[in-house]
PDB file of C-alpha atoms in Angstrom:
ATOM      1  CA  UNK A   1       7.443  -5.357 -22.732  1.00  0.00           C
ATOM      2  CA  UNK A   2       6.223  -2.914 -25.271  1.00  0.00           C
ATOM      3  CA  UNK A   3       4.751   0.409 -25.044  1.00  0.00           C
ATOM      4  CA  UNK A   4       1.483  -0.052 -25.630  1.00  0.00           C
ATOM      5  CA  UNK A   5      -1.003   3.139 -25.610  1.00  0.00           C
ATOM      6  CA  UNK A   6      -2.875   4.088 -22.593  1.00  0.00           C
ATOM      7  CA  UNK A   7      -6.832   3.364 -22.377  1.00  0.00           C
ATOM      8  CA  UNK A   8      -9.022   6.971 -22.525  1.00  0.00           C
ATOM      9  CA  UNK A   9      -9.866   7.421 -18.850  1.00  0.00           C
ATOM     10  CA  UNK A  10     -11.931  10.336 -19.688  1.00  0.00           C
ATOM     11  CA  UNK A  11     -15.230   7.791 -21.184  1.00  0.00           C
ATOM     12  CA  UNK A  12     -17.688  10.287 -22.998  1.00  0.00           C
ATOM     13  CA  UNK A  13     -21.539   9.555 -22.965  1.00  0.00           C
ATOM     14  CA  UNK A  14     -23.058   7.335 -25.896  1.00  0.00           C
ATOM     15  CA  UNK A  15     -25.122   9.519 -28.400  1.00  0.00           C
ATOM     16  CA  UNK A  16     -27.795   7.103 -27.835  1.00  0.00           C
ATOM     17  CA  UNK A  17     -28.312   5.574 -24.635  1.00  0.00           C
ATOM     18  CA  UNK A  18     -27.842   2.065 -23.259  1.00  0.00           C
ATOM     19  CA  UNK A  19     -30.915   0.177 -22.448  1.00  0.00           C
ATOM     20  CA  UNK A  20     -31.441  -0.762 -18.932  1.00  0.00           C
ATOM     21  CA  UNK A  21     -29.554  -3.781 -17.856  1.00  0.00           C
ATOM     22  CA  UNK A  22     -26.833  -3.617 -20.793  1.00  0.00           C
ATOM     23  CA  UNK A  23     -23.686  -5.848 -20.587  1.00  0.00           C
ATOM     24  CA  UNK A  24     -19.917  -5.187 -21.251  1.00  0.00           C
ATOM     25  CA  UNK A  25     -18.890  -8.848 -22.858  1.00  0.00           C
ATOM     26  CA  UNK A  26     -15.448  -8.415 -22.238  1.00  0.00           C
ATOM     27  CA  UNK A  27     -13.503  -6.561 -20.008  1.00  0.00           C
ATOM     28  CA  UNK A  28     -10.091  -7.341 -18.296  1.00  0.00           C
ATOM     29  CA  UNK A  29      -8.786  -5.764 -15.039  1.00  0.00           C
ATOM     30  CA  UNK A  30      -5.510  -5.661 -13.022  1.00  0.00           C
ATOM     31  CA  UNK A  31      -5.312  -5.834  -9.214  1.00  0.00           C
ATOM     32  CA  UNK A  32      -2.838  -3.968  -6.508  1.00  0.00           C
ATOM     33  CA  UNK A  33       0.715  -5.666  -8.012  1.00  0.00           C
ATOM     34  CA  UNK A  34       1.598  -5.909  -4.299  1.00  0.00           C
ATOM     35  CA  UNK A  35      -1.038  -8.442  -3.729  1.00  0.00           C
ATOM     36  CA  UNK A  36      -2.070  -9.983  -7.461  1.00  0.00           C
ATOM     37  CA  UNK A  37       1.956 -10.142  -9.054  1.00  0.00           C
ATOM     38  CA  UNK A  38       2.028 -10.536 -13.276  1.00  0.00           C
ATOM     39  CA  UNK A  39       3.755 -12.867 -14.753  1.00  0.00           C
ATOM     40  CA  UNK A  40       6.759 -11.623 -15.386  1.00  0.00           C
ATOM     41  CA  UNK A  41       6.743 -12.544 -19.370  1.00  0.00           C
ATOM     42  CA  UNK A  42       3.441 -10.440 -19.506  1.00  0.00           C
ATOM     43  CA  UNK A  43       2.812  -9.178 -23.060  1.00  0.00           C
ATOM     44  CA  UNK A  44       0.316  -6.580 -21.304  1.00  0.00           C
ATOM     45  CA  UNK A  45       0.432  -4.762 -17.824  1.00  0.00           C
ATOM     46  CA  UNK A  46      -1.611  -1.704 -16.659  1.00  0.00           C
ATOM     47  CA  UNK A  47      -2.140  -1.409 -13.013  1.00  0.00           C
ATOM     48  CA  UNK A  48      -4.627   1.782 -13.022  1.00  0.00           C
ATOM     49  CA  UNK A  49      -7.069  -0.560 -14.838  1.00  0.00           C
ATOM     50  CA  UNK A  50      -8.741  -1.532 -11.741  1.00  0.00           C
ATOM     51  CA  UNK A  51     -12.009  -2.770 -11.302  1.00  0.00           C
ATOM     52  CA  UNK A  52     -12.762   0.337  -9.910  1.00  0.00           C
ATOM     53  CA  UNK A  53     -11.837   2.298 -13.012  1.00  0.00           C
ATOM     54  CA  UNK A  54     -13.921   0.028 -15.057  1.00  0.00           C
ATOM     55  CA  UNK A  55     -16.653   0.538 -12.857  1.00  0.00           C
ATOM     56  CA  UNK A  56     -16.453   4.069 -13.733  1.00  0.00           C
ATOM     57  CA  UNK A  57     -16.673   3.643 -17.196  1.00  0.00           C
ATOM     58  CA  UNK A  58     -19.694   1.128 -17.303  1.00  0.00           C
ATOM     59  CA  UNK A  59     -21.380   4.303 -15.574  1.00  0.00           C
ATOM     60  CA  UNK A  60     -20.557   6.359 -17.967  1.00  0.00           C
ATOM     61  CA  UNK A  61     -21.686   4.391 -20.755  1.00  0.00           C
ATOM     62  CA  UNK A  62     -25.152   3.270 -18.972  1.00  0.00           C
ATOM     63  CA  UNK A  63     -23.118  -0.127 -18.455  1.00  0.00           C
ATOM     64  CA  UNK A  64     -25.075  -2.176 -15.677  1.00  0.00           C
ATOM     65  CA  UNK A  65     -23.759  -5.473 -16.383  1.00  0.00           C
ATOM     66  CA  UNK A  66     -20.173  -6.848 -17.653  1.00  0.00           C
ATOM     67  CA  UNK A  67     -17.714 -10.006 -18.148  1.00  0.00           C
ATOM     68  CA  UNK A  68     -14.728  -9.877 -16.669  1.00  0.00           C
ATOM     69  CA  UNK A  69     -12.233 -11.818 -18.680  1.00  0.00           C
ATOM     70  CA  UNK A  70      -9.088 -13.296 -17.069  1.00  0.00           C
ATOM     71  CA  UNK A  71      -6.176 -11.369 -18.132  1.00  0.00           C
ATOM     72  CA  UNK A  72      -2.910 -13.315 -19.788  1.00  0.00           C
ATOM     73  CA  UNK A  73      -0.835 -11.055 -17.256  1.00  0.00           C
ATOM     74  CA  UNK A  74      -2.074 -13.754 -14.625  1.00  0.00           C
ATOM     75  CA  UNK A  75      -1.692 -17.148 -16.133  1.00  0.00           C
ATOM     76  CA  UNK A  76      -4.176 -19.258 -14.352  1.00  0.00           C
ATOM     77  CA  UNK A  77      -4.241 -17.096 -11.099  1.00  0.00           C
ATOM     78  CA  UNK A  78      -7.943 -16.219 -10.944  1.00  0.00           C
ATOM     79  CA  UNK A  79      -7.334 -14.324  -7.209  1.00  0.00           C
ATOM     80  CA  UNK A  80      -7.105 -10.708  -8.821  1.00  0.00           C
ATOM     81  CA  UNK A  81     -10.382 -12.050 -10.817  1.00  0.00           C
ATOM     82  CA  UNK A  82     -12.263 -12.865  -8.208  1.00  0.00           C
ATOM     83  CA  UNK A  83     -11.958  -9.923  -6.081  1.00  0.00           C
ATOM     84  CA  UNK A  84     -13.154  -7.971  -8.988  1.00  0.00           C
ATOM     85  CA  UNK A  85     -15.994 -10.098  -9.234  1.00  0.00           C
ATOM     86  CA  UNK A  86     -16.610  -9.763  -5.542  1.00  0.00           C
ATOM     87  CA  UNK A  87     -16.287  -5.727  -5.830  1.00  0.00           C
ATOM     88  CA  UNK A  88     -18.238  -5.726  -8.936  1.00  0.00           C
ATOM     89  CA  UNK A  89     -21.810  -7.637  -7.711  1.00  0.00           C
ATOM     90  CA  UNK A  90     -23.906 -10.006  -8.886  1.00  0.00           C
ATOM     91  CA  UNK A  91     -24.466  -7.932 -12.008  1.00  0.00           C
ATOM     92  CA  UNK A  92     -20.898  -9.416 -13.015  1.00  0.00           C
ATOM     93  CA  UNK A  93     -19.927 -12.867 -14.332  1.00  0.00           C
ATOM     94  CA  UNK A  94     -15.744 -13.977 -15.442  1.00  0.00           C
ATOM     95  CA  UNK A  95     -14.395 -15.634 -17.733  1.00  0.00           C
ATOM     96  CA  UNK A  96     -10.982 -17.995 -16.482  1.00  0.00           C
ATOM     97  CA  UNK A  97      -8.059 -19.538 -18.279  1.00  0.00           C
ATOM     98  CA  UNK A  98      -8.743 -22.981 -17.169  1.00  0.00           C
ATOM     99  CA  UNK A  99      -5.855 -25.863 -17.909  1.00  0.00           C
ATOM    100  CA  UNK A 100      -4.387 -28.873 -16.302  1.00  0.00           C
ATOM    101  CA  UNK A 101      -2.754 -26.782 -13.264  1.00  0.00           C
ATOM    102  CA  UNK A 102      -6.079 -25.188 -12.059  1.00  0.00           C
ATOM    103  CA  UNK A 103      -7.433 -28.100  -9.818  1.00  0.00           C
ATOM    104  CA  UNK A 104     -10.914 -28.907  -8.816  1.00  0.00           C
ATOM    105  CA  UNK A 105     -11.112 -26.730  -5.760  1.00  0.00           C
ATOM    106  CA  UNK A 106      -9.556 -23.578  -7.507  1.00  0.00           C
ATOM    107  CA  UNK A 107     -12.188 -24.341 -10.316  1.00  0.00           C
ATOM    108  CA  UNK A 108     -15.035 -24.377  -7.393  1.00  0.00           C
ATOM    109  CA  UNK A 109     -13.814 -20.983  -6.130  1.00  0.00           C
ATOM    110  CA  UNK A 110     -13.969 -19.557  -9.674  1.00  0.00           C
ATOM    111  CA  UNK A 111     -17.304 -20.691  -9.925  1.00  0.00           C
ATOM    112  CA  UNK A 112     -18.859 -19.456  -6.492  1.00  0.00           C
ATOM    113  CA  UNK A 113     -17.217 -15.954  -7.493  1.00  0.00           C
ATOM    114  CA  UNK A 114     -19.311 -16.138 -10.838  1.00  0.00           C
ATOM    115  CA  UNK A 115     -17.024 -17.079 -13.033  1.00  0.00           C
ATOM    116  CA  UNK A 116     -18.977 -18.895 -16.183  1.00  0.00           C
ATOM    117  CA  UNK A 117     -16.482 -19.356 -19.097  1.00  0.00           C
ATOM    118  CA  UNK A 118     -13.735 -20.494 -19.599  1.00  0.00           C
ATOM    119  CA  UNK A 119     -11.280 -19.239 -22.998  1.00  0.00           C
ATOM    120  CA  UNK A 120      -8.798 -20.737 -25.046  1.00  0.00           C
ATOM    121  CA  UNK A 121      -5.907 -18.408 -26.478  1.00  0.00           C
ATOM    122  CA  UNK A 122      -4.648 -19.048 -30.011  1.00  0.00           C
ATOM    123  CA  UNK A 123      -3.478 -14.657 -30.007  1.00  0.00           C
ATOM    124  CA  UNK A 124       0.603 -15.333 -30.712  1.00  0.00           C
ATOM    125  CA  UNK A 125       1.335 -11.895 -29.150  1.00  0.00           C
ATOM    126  CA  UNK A 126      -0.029 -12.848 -25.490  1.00  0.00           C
ATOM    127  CA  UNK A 127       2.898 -15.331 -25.101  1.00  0.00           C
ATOM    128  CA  UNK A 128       1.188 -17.901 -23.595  1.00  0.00           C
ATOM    129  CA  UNK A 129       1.748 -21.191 -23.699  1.00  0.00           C
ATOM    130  CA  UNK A 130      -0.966 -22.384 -27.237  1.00  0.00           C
ATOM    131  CA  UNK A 131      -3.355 -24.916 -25.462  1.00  0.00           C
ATOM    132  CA  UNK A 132      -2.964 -28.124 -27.295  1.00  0.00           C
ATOM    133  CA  UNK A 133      -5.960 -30.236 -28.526  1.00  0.00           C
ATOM    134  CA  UNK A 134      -6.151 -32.765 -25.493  1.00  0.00           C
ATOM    135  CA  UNK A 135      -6.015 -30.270 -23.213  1.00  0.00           C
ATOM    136  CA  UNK A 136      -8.949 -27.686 -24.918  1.00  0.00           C
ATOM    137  CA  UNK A 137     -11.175 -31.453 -24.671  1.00  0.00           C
ATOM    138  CA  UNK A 138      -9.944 -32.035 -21.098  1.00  0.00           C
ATOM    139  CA  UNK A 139     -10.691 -28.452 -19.933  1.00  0.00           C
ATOM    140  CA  UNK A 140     -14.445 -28.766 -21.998  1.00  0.00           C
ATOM    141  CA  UNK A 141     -14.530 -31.645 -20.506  1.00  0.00           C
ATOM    142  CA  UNK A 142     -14.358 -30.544 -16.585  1.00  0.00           C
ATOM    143  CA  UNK A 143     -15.920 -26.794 -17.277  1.00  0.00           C
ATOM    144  CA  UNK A 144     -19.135 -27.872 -19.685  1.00  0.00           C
ATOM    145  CA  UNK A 145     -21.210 -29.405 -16.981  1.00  0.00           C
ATOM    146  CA  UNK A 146     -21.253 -26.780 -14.643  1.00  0.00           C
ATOM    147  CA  UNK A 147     -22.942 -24.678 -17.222  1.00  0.00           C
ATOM    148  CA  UNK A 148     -19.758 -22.714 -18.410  1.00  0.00           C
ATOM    149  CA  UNK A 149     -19.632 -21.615 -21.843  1.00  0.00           C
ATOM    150  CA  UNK A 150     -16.433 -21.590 -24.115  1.00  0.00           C
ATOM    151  CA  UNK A 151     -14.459 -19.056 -25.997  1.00  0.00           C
ATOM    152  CA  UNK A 152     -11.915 -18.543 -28.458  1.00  0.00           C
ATOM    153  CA  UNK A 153      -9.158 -15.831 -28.783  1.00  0.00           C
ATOM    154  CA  UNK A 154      -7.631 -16.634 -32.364  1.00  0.00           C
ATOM    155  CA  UNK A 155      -6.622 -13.109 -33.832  1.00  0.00           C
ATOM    156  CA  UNK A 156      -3.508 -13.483 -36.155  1.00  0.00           C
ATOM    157  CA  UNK A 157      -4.606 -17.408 -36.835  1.00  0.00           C
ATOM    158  CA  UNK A 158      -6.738 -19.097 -39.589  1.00  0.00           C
ATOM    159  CA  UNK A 159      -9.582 -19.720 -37.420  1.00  0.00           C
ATOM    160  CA  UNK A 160     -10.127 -23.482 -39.509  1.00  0.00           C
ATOM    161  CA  UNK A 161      -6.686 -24.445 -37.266  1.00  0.00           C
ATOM    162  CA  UNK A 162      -8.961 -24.218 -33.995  1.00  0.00           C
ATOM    163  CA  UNK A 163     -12.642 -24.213 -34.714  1.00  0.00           C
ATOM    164  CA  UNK A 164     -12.368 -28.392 -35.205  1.00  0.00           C
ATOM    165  CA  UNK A 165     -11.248 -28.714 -31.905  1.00  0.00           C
ATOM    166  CA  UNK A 166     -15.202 -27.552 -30.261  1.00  0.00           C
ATOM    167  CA  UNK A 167     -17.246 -28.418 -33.588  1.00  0.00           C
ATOM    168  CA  UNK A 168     -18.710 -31.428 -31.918  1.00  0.00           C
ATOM    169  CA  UNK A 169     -19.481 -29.873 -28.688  1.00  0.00           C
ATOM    170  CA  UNK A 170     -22.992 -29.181 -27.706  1.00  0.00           C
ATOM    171  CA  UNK A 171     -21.762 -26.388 -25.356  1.00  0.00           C
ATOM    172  CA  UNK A 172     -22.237 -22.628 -26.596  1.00  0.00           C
ATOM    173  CA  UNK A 173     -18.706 -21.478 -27.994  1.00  0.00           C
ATOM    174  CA  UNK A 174     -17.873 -18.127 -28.604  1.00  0.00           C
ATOM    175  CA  UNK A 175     -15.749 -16.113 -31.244  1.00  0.00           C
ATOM    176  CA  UNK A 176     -14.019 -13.090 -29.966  1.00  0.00           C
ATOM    177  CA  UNK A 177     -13.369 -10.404 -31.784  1.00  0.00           C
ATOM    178  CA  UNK A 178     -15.639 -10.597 -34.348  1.00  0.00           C
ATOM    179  CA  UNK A 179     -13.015 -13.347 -35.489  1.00  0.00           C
ATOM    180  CA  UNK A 180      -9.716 -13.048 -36.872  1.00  0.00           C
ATOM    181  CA  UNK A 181     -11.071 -10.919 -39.799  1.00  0.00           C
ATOM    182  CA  UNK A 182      -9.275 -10.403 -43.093  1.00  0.00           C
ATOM    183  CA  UNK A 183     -10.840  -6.510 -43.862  1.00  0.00           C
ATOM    184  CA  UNK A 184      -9.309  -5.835 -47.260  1.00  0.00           C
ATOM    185  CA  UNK A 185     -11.046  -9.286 -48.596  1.00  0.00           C
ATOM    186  CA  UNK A 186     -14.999  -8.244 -47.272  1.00  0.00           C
ATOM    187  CA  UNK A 187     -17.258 -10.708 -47.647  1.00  0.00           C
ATOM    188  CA  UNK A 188     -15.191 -13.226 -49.768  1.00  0.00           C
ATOM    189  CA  UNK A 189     -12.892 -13.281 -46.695  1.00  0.00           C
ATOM    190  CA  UNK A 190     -12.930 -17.890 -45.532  1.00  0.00           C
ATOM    191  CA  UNK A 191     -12.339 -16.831 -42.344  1.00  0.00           C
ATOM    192  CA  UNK A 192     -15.900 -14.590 -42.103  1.00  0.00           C
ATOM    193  CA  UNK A 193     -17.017 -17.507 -44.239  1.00  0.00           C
ATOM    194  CA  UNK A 194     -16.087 -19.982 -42.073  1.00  0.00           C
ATOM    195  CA  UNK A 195     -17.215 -17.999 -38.531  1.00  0.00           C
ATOM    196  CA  UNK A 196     -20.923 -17.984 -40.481  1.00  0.00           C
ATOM    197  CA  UNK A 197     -20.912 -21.427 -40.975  1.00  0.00           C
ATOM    198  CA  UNK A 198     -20.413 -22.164 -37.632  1.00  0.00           C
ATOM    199  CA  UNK A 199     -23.370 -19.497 -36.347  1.00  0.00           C
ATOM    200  CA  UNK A 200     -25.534 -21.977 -38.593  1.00  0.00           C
ATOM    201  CA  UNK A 201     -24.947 -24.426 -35.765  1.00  0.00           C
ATOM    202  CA  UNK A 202     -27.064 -22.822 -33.067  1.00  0.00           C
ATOM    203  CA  UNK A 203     -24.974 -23.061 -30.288  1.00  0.00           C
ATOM    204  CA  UNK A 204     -21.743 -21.149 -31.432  1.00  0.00           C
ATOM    205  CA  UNK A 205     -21.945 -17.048 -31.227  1.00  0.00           C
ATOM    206  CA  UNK A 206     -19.493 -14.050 -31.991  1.00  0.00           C
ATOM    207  CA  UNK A 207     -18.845 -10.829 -29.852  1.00  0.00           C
ATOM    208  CA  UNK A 208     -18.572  -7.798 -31.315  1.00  0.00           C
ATOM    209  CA  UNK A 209     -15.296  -6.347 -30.683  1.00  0.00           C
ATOM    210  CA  UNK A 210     -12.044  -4.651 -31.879  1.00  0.00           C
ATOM    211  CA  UNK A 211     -14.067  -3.316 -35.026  1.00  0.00           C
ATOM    212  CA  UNK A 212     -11.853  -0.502 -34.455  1.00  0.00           C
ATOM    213  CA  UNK A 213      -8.825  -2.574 -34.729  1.00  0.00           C
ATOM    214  CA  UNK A 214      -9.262  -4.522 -37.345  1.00  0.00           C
ATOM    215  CA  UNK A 215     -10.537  -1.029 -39.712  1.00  0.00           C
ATOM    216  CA  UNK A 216      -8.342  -0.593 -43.030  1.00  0.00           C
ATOM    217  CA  UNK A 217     -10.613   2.693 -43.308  1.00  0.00           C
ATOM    218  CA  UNK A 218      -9.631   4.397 -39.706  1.00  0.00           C
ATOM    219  CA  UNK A 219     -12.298   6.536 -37.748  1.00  0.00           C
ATOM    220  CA  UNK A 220     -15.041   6.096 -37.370  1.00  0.00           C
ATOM    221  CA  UNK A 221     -14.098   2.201 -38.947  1.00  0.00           C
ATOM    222  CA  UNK A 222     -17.403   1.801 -40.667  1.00  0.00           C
ATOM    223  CA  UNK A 223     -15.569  -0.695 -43.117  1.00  0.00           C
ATOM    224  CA  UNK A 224     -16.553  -2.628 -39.729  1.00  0.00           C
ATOM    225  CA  UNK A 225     -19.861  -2.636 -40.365  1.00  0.00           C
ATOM    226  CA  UNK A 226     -20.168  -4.509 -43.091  1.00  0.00           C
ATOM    227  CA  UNK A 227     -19.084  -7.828 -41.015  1.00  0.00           C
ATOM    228  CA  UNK A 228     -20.779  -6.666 -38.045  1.00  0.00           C
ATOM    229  CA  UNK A 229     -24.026  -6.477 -39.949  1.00  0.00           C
ATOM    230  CA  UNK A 230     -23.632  -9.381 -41.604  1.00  0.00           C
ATOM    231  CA  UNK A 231     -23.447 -11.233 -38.348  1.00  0.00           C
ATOM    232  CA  UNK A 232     -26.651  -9.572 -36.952  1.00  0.00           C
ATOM    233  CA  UNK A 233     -28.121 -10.740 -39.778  1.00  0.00           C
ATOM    234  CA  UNK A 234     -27.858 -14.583 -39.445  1.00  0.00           C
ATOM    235  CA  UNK A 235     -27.764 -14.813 -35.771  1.00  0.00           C
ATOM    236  CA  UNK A 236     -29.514 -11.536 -34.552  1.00  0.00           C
ATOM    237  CA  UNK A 237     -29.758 -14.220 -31.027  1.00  0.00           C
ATOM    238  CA  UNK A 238     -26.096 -15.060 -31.101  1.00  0.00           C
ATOM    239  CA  UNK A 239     -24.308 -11.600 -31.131  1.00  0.00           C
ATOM    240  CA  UNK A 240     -22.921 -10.153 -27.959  1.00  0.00           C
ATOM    241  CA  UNK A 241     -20.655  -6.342 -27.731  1.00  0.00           C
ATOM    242  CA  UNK A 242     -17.887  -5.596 -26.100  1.00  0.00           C
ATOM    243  CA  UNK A 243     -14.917  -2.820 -25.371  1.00  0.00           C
ATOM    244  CA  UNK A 244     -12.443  -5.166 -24.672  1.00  0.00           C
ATOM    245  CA  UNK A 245     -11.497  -2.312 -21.814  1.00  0.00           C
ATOM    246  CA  UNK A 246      -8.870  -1.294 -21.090  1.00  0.00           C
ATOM    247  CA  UNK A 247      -7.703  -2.402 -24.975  1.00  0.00           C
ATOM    248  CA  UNK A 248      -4.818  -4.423 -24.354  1.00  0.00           C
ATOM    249  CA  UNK A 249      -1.730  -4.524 -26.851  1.00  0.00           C
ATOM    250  CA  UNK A 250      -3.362  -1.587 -28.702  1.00  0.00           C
ATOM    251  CA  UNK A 251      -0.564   0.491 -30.538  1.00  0.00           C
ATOM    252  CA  UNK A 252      -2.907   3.601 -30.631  1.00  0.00           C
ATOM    253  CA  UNK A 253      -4.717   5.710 -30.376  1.00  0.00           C
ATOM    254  CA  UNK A 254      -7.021   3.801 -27.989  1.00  0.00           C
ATOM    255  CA  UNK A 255     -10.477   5.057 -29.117  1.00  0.00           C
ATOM    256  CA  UNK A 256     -13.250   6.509 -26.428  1.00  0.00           C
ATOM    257  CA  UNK A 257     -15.347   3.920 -24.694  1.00  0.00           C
ATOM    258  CA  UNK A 258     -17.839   6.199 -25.720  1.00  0.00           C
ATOM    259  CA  UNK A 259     -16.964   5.948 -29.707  1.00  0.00           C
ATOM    260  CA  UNK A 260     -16.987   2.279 -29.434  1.00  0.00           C
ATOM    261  CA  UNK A 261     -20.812   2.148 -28.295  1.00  0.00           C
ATOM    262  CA  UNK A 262     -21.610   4.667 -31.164  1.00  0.00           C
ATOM    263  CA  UNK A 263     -20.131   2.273 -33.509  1.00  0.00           C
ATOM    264  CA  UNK A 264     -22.214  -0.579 -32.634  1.00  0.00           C
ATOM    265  CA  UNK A 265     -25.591   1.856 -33.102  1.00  0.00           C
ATOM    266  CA  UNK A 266     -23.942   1.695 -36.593  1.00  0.00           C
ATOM    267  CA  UNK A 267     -23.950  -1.718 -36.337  1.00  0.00           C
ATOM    268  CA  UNK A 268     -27.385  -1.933 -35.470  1.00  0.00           C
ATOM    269  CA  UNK A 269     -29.743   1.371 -35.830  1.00  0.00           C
ATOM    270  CA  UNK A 270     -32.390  -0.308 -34.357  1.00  0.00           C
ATOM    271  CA  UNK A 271     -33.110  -0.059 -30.689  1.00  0.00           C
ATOM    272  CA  UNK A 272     -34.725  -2.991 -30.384  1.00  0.00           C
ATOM    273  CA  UNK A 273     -31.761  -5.155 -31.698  1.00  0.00           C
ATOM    274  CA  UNK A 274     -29.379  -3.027 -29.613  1.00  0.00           C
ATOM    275  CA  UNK A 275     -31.370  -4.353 -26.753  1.00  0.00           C
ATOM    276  CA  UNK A 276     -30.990  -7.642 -27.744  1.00  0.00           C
ATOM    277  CA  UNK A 277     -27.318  -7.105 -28.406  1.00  0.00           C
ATOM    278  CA  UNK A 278     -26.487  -5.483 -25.318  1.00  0.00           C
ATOM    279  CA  UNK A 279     -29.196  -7.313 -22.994  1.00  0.00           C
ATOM    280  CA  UNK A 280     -31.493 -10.376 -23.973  1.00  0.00           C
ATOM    281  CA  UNK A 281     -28.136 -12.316 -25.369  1.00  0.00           C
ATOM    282  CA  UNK A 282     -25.740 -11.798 -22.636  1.00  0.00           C
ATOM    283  CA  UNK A 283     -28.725 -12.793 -20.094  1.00  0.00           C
ATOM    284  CA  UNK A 284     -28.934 -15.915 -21.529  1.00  0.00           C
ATOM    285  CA  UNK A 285     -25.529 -16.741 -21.860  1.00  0.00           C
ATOM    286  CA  UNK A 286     -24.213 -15.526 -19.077  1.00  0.00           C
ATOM    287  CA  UNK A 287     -26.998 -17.001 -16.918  1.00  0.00           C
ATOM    288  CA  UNK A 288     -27.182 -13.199 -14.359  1.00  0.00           C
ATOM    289  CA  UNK A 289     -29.252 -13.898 -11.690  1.00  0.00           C
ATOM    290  CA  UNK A 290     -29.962 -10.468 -10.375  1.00  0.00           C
ATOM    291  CA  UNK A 291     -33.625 -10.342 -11.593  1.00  0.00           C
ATOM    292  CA  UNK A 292     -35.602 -10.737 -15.285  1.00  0.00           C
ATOM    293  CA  UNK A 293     -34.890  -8.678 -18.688  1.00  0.00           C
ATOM    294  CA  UNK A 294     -38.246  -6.643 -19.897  1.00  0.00           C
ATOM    295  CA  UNK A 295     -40.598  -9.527 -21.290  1.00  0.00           C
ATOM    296  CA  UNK A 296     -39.535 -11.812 -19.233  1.00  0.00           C
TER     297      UNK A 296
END
C-alpha cells in the first residue's frame, strides 16, 4: 500500500462560522482492526480515523450533522459503518457500497442504522472491482424505493462513460467531487460541461469537494472557485460540501479541515447560500429526522 499523508488532527476554527445544523457530505471512518478487518488489497487504511476523531473535528468546525460514506477498505462490510452511525446519532446518515453480495437483510440493517445512499465507484486507484452496468440498474433497482439516493465516484474517468448508466432514473444522483474536473481547460472543460447538463435535470446534484485536489494554482486553490461558483449558480438547490475527512489517497500535504470550510465561503460569500449549502440541501436529501431547519 502506499504512503499516503496523514489527515491534520489539529482542525482550526472556520473564519466564519457554520450555521446551526450544518452537514459534513462526506466523511469516511475506520473501526478497531481487531473487530472491523480491511481488505487486505486496501488502496487506503488509517485506523486513528475513528468516528470518534471525526466527531472531534465536526466540533471544531461547528459541524452538527454529517454522511458517513462506506470506505473501499471494507468492501461491502457495512458493520464498522454502522457502529459509527450508532455512535454518531440521529444527526448522522451513511452512504453503503451496495452489490449483488449484500442481501436483503444486510440491506435492512443498513437502513435501520441510517444508511440512505448507496455509491458506485468508477476511482481506478481504490482497486475495487468497476461495477458493471447490470449491476449499477440492479442495485438502483433494490435501493431507489426505500428512498436512498445514488452517487458517483468517477475521478480519473470521462464522466460521459458512467453518467448514461442513471440518466433515466428519477432518483436524485449525485456527483462527487465536484466531478472529475479537467482544471487547466476552465469552463470549456466537457466534463464540467457535461456535469451542468445533467444539474438541468432537477434531480441530479454535485458535492463540493477535493477543490483542493484538483487546484493547478496550490493554496489557497481559488482556481477552484471558478467551477464551484459556476455550480452554485445553476443549481444554488442542488449543491452539497464536504471534507472528504480523513482525505484518503491524498499525496500531501493534507490541508486543515478548517482551510477547507474557508474555501467554500470563497465559494459562496453569502451567508445565506452557505446555509443552504451546508443545511437546507443536505436536509432534504438526506431526509435527518432530528427536528426542522429555520423556516421550516
Amino acid at each position: 500500500m502506499p504512503d499516503y499523508a496523514h489527515f491534520d488532527a489539529a482542525t482550526r476554527e472556520p473564519a466564519q462560522p457554520a450555521p446551526a445544523l450544518a452537514c459534513d457530505s462526506q466523511t469516511h471512518i475506520f473501526g478497531a482492526p481487531d473487530r472491523f478487518p480491511t481488505r487486505p488489497d486496501a488502496a487506503y487504511v488509517v485506523h486513528d480515523a475513528t468516528v470518534e476523531a471525526m466527531l472531534d473535528m465536526h466540533k471544531m468546525l461547528g459541524i452538527e450533522r454529517g454522511v458517513i460514506v462506506q470506505s473501499t477498505a471494507y468492501g461491502t462490510d457495512h458493520d464498522a459503518l454502522i457502529e459509527a452511525l450508532h455512535i454518531a446519532g440521529p444527526g448522522y446518515r451513511g452512504c453503503g457500497v451496495v452489490n449483488d453480495s449484500v442481501d436483503d437483510d444486510h440491506l435492512a440493517r443498513m437502513h435501520e442504522a441510517g444508511v440512505r445512499g448507496a455509491r458506485f465507484n468508477f476511482h481506478p486507484k481504490l482497486k475495487n472491482a468497476l461495477p458493471t452496468p447490470d449491476e449499477v440498474r440492479r442495485t438502483a433497482e433494490r435501493v431507489v424505493p426505500l428512498g436512498w439516493h445514488l452517487k458517483l465516484h468517477m475521478n480519473g474517468i470521462d464522466p460521459r462513460e458512467v453518467t448514461p448508466l442513471l440518466e433515466d432514473l428519477e432518483a436524485d444522483v449525485v456527483i462527487d467531487h465536484m466531478g472529475p474536473l479537467q482544471y487547466g481547460l476552465g469552463l470549456d472543460d466537457p466534463h464540467f460541461r457535461h456535469i451542468t447538463d445533467l444539474l438541468r435535470r432537477g434531480n441530479w446534484w454535485v458535492m463540493l469537494s477535493n477543490g483542493d485536489r484538483r487546484s493547478v494554482a496550490g493554496y489557497p486553490w481559488d482556481d477552484a472557485t471558478l467551477y464551484a461558483r459556476e455550480y452554485i449558480d445553476r443549481a444554488p438547490d442542488r449543491v452539497l460540501w464536504a471534507t472528504d475527512w480523513p482525505h484518503p489517497l491524498h499525496a500531501g500535504p493534507v490541508p486543515n479541515d478548517g482551510d477547507l470550510m474557508d474555501l467554500l465561503s470563497r465559494y459562496a460569500p453569502d451567508p445565506a447560500v452557505r446555509e443552504q449549502i451546508l443545511v437546507t440541501n443536505p436536509h432534504r436529501l438526506f431526509c435527518f429526522e432530528d427536528g426542522g431547519i429555520r423556516g421550516e
